[in-house]
Structures are given as structure tokens and as C-alpha cells.
Amino acid sequence: MAAKTDKKDVVIGVVLVTHGTFGESLLQAAEMVMGPQENCLAVGIDVQKGVDEALEGVRKAIQSLEQGKGVLALTDLFGGSPTTMSLSLMKSENLEVITGVNLPMVVAALQARSMKLPELAEKVMEAGQQGIKVAGAMLRKKAKK
Amino acid sequence: MTLVRIDNRLIHGQIIETWLPYTGAKNVVVANDELAHDILQQEIMSLAIPQAVKSSFVTVDEVPATMSRLFSAPGDHDAIILFSNCADARRAFDSGLDFHVLNIGNVHYSPGKRQISPSVALSDEDETCLRHLNRKGVELDFRCVPNDPVQVRF
């Protein structure tokens, strides 16, 4: 049924670019919450390998995810190699890069992929920030009331 | 203190999160011929450097002059000097950059190299450069991050 798959909505690709297997595990965790996902990939940067080789790996992943609406790269550490490598691809790819990835961000990114890239980026950043709470203190406060 | 380091990734997480706080350096000098001419890549690398830290990107040949300029200027002189490979570090030393300790952080593996620690793989040429520096009195300090034990010595 080729005709049917052709009609599938075009979505923004999501790539997790991280140190080691962090991205892979995050994606697995997100799929535990949301079920299996399509058009997303995790690329682990192996620091033992050369920069060029790693960069090509990220580029290939981004290009395989591109459906025409761009790709969102979620990276771990601002200033780290996965982030700088992703940033250096912005010149050639339709790409936005967000750092500090956490699970709420991955979930938000996968949920709203029919949005436009800048709006999705904004939403993902907010989800990431809102996901951080000193929850114990919130609970203690509530219990006092 | 001033740290002279070989790191094939130049400025990245380990530098920003561990070596900058550890050394207290207020300057980062990246000595790399390619990067000295690539403004976009320079901007990307300096994005995450804390505001109080000054970064400069120079060619390998410009390092000795850059360091004398840094030392003659008022203010904090401590610096991290980064080279992406052993040959560049040797070239700077031979052309007058004075250092007594060389930190070898990340030298990535490729076929034909010998893995001598988890983050360092050396070719014959790399070894020749390091032995040359060692003979000239440079102590070799194989560490990825400050808390690592010093792993290999020539």
C-alpha cells in the first residue's frame, strides 16, 4: 500500500547527539513512556575516534531523518563535542540544536513533531526547564498545609 | 598555572568543566593552523567558554609571540594552551614556546597507532615528537582530566 504511506505526515526528525550511550538510553526510556517512535535516532560520540569520523556519523543521521521540515538535534553538554559537532552542521543542514537534553525534552520533541522547527525548539526547551523541580521540597511544602 | 595540552578535540566539555576550574586560567589559547582561519568554527568553540575567560585562536607558529604578549599585558596570565596533535606541540616548543610539562589528553586512535591509555593512541611519529620533547626536559603528563592518575611515562 505505497499510496497510503506516501500520505503520511511529514515530521521533523529528532536526533540525540550525546557522549557515549546516553542518547540511546534516553530514546529507549522515551519509548517506554510513549511506545515505539519513528524518524528519531541516537548518535553516541565515541571520543576515542577522530572528530571527522564522528562528525560524518552525525551528518548521515541528520540526512537520513530529513523529510523536508528540518531536524532537531538534542545534545547533552553545552560546549561538549557532541554539541560543537552538531552546531558545525547548521551551515549545511536545516537544523536546530538544543543542549542539556533530559527525558521531558525528548518526550516533548517526539510529541509535537508536526510543528515548525523554531516553535518545536521553543516547546522542547520549555519542557526541559519545567521538568526540573526540587520535588521533595514541593512535597514537604504541600504536606505542611 | 599554565597548562599546555594535546587534545584532538581542542575546546570541549573536559576543558570547560574540569581544566578551566582546576587551573583557574583566564585565557585559552587554541593553536591550530586550520582553526586559525575558520571563523565559524571559532565561534562555535568559544560559545560555551565562561565570560571571564578570554579565548584566542592562533596558528602554531604564532604561539610563542601570543604568549609573550599575554605575559606582558596586565591582569591574569594563566592560560591553557591547546594543540590538536603531538607534531604541533613539538613545532611550538622548537620555535621558542617554553614549557616544562606537557599534558597529553586526547589523541584519537586510527589504524597503525598504538593505544597506550584509554584516551591516547600514538603513531610512530607521535612517539618521536614526545620523546624529543622528553629529552629536552619536558615532563609528559598523560591525563584526560585533572583527577585521572598519570597513566604512562616515557
Coordinates of C-alpha atoms in Angstrom, one line a residue:
Chain A
M1 CA 0.0 0.0 0.0
A2 CA 2.5 2.5 -1.2
A3 CA -0.1 5.2 -1.7
K4 CA -1.0 5.2 2.0
T5 CA 2.5 5.5 3.3
D6 CA 3.1 8.4 0.9
K7 CA 0.3 10.4 2.6
K8 CA 2.0 10.0 6.0
D9 CA 2.5 13.4 7.6
V10 CA 5.9 14.9 7.1
V11 CA 7.5 15.3 10.5
I12 CA 10.6 16.9 12.0
G13 CA 13.4 14.5 12.5
V14 CA 14.8 14.1 16.1
V15 CA 18.4 13.2 16.7
L16 CA 20.0 12.8 20.1
V17 CA 23.8 13.5 19.9
T18 CA 25.5 12.7 23.2
H19 CA 28.6 11.4 24.9
G20 CA 28.6 7.6 24.8
T21 CA 25.3 5.7 25.1
F22 CA 23.4 8.4 26.9
G23 CA 21.2 9.3 23.9
E24 CA 20.4 5.7 23.1
S25 CA 19.3 5.1 26.7
L26 CA 17.2 8.3 26.7
L27 CA 15.5 7.2 23.5
Q28 CA 14.7 3.8 25.0
A29 CA 13.3 5.5 28.1
A30 CA 11.2 7.8 25.9
E31 CA 9.8 4.7 24.0
M32 CA 8.9 3.1 27.3
V33 CA 6.8 6.1 28.1
M34 CA 5.4 6.7 24.6
G35 CA 5.7 3.5 22.7
P36 CA 7.8 2.9 19.6
Q37 CA 8.8 6.0 17.7
E38 CA 9.8 6.7 14.1
N39 CA 12.1 9.2 12.5
C40 CA 14.4 9.6 15.5
L41 CA 17.9 8.4 16.1
A42 CA 20.6 8.5 18.8
V43 CA 24.2 9.0 17.8
G44 CA 26.8 8.4 20.5
I45 CA 30.1 10.2 20.1
D46 CA 33.0 7.9 20.8
V47 CA 35.7 10.3 21.9
Q48 CA 38.4 7.6 21.1
K49 CA 37.6 8.1 17.4
G50 CA 38.6 11.1 15.3
V51 CA 36.5 14.2 15.1
D52 CA 35.9 13.9 11.3
E53 CA 34.6 10.4 11.5
A54 CA 32.2 11.3 14.4
L55 CA 31.0 14.4 12.5
E56 CA 30.2 12.3 9.4
G57 CA 28.2 9.9 11.6
V58 CA 26.1 12.9 12.9
R59 CA 25.7 14.3 9.4
K60 CA 24.5 10.9 8.0
A61 CA 22.0 10.6 10.8
I62 CA 20.6 14.0 10.2
Q63 CA 20.3 13.5 6.5
S64 CA 18.5 10.2 7.0
L65 CA 16.0 11.9 9.2
E66 CA 15.3 14.9 7.0
Q67 CA 11.8 14.8 5.4
G68 CA 11.7 18.4 4.4
K69 CA 10.8 20.1 7.7
G70 CA 14.2 20.0 9.3
V71 CA 15.8 18.1 12.1
L72 CA 16.1 18.9 15.8
A73 CA 19.3 17.9 17.5
L74 CA 19.2 17.4 21.2
T75 CA 22.7 17.3 22.7
D76 CA 23.9 16.8 26.3
L77 CA 26.5 19.3 27.4
F78 CA 26.8 22.9 26.2
G79 CA 30.4 23.2 25.0
G80 CA 30.9 19.5 24.7
S81 CA 32.0 17.8 21.5
P82 CA 28.5 16.4 20.6
T83 CA 27.2 20.0 20.8
T84 CA 30.0 21.6 18.9
M85 CA 29.8 19.0 16.2
S86 CA 26.1 19.4 15.8
L87 CA 26.5 23.2 15.7
S88 CA 29.0 23.0 12.9
L89 CA 26.4 21.2 10.7
M90 CA 24.0 24.1 10.9
K91 CA 25.6 25.6 7.9
S92 CA 24.7 22.7 5.6
E93 CA 21.6 21.2 7.2
N94 CA 18.2 22.6 8.2
L95 CA 18.9 22.0 11.8
E96 CA 18.2 23.4 15.3
V97 CA 20.4 22.4 18.2
I98 CA 19.2 22.4 21.8
T99 CA 21.6 21.5 24.6
G100 CA 21.0 20.0 28.1
V101 CA 18.8 17.1 26.9
N102 CA 16.7 15.4 29.5
L103 CA 13.7 13.0 29.2
P104 CA 11.0 15.6 29.4
M105 CA 12.7 17.2 26.4
V106 CA 12.8 14.0 24.4
V107 CA 9.2 13.3 25.1
A108 CA 8.1 16.8 24.1
A109 CA 10.1 16.7 20.9
L110 CA 8.6 13.4 19.9
Q111 CA 5.1 14.6 20.7
A112 CA 4.9 17.7 18.7
R113 CA 6.7 17.0 15.5
S114 CA 4.2 18.4 13.1
M115 CA 5.0 21.9 14.4
K116 CA 7.5 24.1 12.6
L117 CA 11.1 23.8 13.7
P118 CA 11.5 27.1 15.6
E119 CA 8.2 26.5 17.5
L120 CA 9.1 23.0 18.3
A121 CA 12.5 24.1 19.6
E122 CA 10.9 26.6 21.9
K123 CA 8.4 24.0 23.2
V124 CA 11.2 21.5 23.8
M125 CA 13.3 24.0 25.7
E126 CA 10.3 24.9 27.9
A127 CA 9.5 21.2 28.6
G128 CA 13.1 20.6 29.6
Q129 CA 13.1 23.6 32.0
Q130 CA 9.7 22.7 33.5
G131 CA 10.8 19.2 34.1
I132 CA 13.3 20.3 36.7
K133 CA 11.8 20.7 40.2
V134 CA 13.1 20.2 43.7
A135 CA 10.1 17.9 44.1
G136 CA 10.9 16.8 47.6
A137 CA 10.7 20.4 48.8
M138 CA 7.4 20.9 46.9
L139 CA 6.0 17.8 48.6
R140 CA 7.1 18.9 52.1
K141 CA 5.5 22.3 51.5
K142 CA 2.3 20.7 50.4
A143 CA 2.3 18.3 53.4
K144 CA 2.6 21.3 55.8
K145 CA -0.6 22.9 54.6
Chain B
M1 CA 49.2 28.0 36.4
T2 CA 49.6 27.4 32.7
L3 CA 48.6 24.2 31.1
V4 CA 50.0 23.0 27.8
R5 CA 47.8 20.2 26.4
I6 CA 47.4 18.0 23.4
D7 CA 43.7 17.3 22.7
N8 CA 42.5 16.4 19.3
R9 CA 39.1 18.0 20.2
L10 CA 40.7 21.3 21.4
I11 CA 38.0 23.1 23.4
H12 CA 35.3 20.7 24.6
G13 CA 33.5 19.5 27.7
Q14 CA 36.6 18.3 29.6
I15 CA 38.3 21.6 29.1
I16 CA 35.4 23.7 30.1
E17 CA 34.1 21.6 33.0
T18 CA 37.4 20.3 34.5
W19 CA 40.6 22.0 33.4
L20 CA 39.4 25.6 33.5
P21 CA 38.2 25.4 37.1
Y22 CA 41.2 23.3 38.1
T23 CA 43.8 25.7 36.6
G24 CA 41.9 28.8 37.3
A25 CA 43.2 30.0 33.9
K26 CA 41.6 33.2 32.5
N27 CA 42.9 32.6 29.0
V28 CA 42.5 29.8 26.5
V29 CA 44.9 29.8 23.5
V30 CA 44.0 27.4 20.7
A31 CA 47.0 26.8 18.5
N32 CA 45.7 25.2 15.3
D33 CA 46.5 26.3 11.7
E34 CA 43.1 25.2 10.3
L35 CA 41.0 26.7 13.1
A36 CA 43.0 30.0 12.9
H37 CA 41.3 30.6 9.6
D38 CA 37.9 29.2 10.3
I39 CA 35.8 31.9 12.0
L40 CA 32.6 29.9 12.2
Q41 CA 34.3 27.0 14.0
Q42 CA 36.0 29.5 16.3
E43 CA 32.6 31.0 17.2
I44 CA 31.2 27.6 17.9
M45 CA 34.1 26.6 20.2
S46 CA 34.1 29.8 22.1
L47 CA 30.3 29.8 22.7
A48 CA 30.5 27.8 25.9
I49 CA 33.6 29.4 27.4
P50 CA 32.8 31.3 30.5
Q51 CA 32.7 35.1 30.0
A52 CA 35.6 35.7 32.4
V53 CA 37.8 33.6 30.2
K54 CA 39.4 35.0 27.1
S55 CA 40.0 32.8 24.1
S56 CA 42.4 33.3 21.2
F57 CA 42.8 31.2 18.1
V58 CA 46.2 31.4 16.5
T59 CA 48.4 29.4 14.1
V60 CA 51.0 27.1 15.7
D61 CA 53.8 29.5 14.6
E62 CA 52.1 32.4 16.4
V63 CA 52.0 30.8 19.8
P64 CA 55.3 32.0 21.3
A65 CA 54.5 35.6 20.3
T66 CA 51.0 35.3 21.6
M67 CA 52.2 34.0 24.9
S68 CA 54.8 36.8 25.3
R69 CA 52.1 39.3 24.5
L70 CA 49.8 37.7 27.1
F71 CA 52.5 37.7 29.8
S72 CA 53.4 41.4 29.2
A73 CA 49.8 42.5 29.4
P74 CA 48.4 43.4 32.9
G75 CA 46.0 41.0 34.5
D76 CA 45.7 37.3 34.8
H77 CA 48.4 35.4 32.8
D78 CA 47.4 31.9 33.5
A79 CA 46.5 30.1 30.3
I80 CA 45.5 26.8 28.8
I81 CA 47.3 26.3 25.5
L82 CA 45.8 23.6 23.3
F83 CA 47.3 21.7 20.4
S84 CA 45.4 19.1 18.4
N85 CA 48.4 16.8 17.9
C86 CA 51.9 16.0 19.0
A87 CA 53.7 17.4 16.0
D88 CA 52.1 20.9 16.6
A89 CA 53.2 20.9 20.2
R90 CA 56.7 20.0 19.2
R91 CA 56.8 22.7 16.5
A92 CA 55.8 25.3 19.0
F93 CA 58.4 24.1 21.5
D94 CA 61.1 24.1 18.9
S95 CA 60.2 27.6 17.8
G96 CA 60.5 29.0 21.3
L97 CA 57.4 28.2 23.4
D98 CA 58.9 27.4 26.8
F99 CA 57.1 24.7 28.8
H100 CA 58.2 22.1 31.3
V101 CA 55.1 19.9 31.5
L102 CA 53.0 18.7 28.6
N103 CA 49.6 17.2 29.3
I104 CA 48.5 14.6 26.7
G105 CA 44.7 14.4 26.9
N106 CA 43.0 13.0 23.8
V107 CA 44.9 11.6 20.9
H108 CA 42.4 9.6 18.9
Y109 CA 43.0 6.1 17.6
S110 CA 43.4 5.3 13.9
P111 CA 44.9 2.2 12.2
G112 CA 48.6 1.9 12.8
K113 CA 48.6 3.7 16.1
R114 CA 49.3 2.1 19.5
Q115 CA 46.7 2.6 22.2
I116 CA 48.7 3.5 25.3
S117 CA 45.9 4.6 27.6
P118 CA 42.1 4.8 27.2
S119 CA 42.3 8.2 25.6
V120 CA 45.7 8.2 23.9
A121 CA 46.8 6.3 20.8
L122 CA 50.2 7.1 19.4
S123 CA 51.7 6.7 15.9
D124 CA 55.5 6.3 15.5
E125 CA 55.6 9.9 14.5
D126 CA 53.7 11.0 17.7
E127 CA 56.1 9.0 19.8
T128 CA 59.1 10.6 18.1
C129 CA 57.7 14.0 18.9
L130 CA 57.0 13.2 22.5
R131 CA 60.4 11.5 23.0
H132 CA 62.1 14.6 21.5
L133 CA 60.3 16.8 24.0
N134 CA 61.0 14.5 26.9
R135 CA 64.7 14.6 26.0
K136 CA 64.6 18.3 26.1
G137 CA 63.3 18.1 29.7
V138 CA 59.6 18.3 29.2
E139 CA 57.7 16.1 31.6
L140 CA 54.9 14.1 29.9
D141 CA 51.7 14.0 31.8
F142 CA 49.1 11.6 30.3
R143 CA 45.8 12.7 31.8
C144 CA 42.4 13.3 30.3
V145 CA 41.0 15.2 33.3
P146 CA 42.7 16.6 36.4
N147 CA 41.5 13.7 38.7
D148 CA 42.9 11.0 36.5
P149 CA 46.0 9.2 37.7
V150 CA 49.0 10.0 35.5
Q151 CA 49.0 6.8 33.3
V152 CA 52.1 6.4 31.2
R153 CA 55.5 8.0 31.3
F154 CA 58.3 7.7 28.8

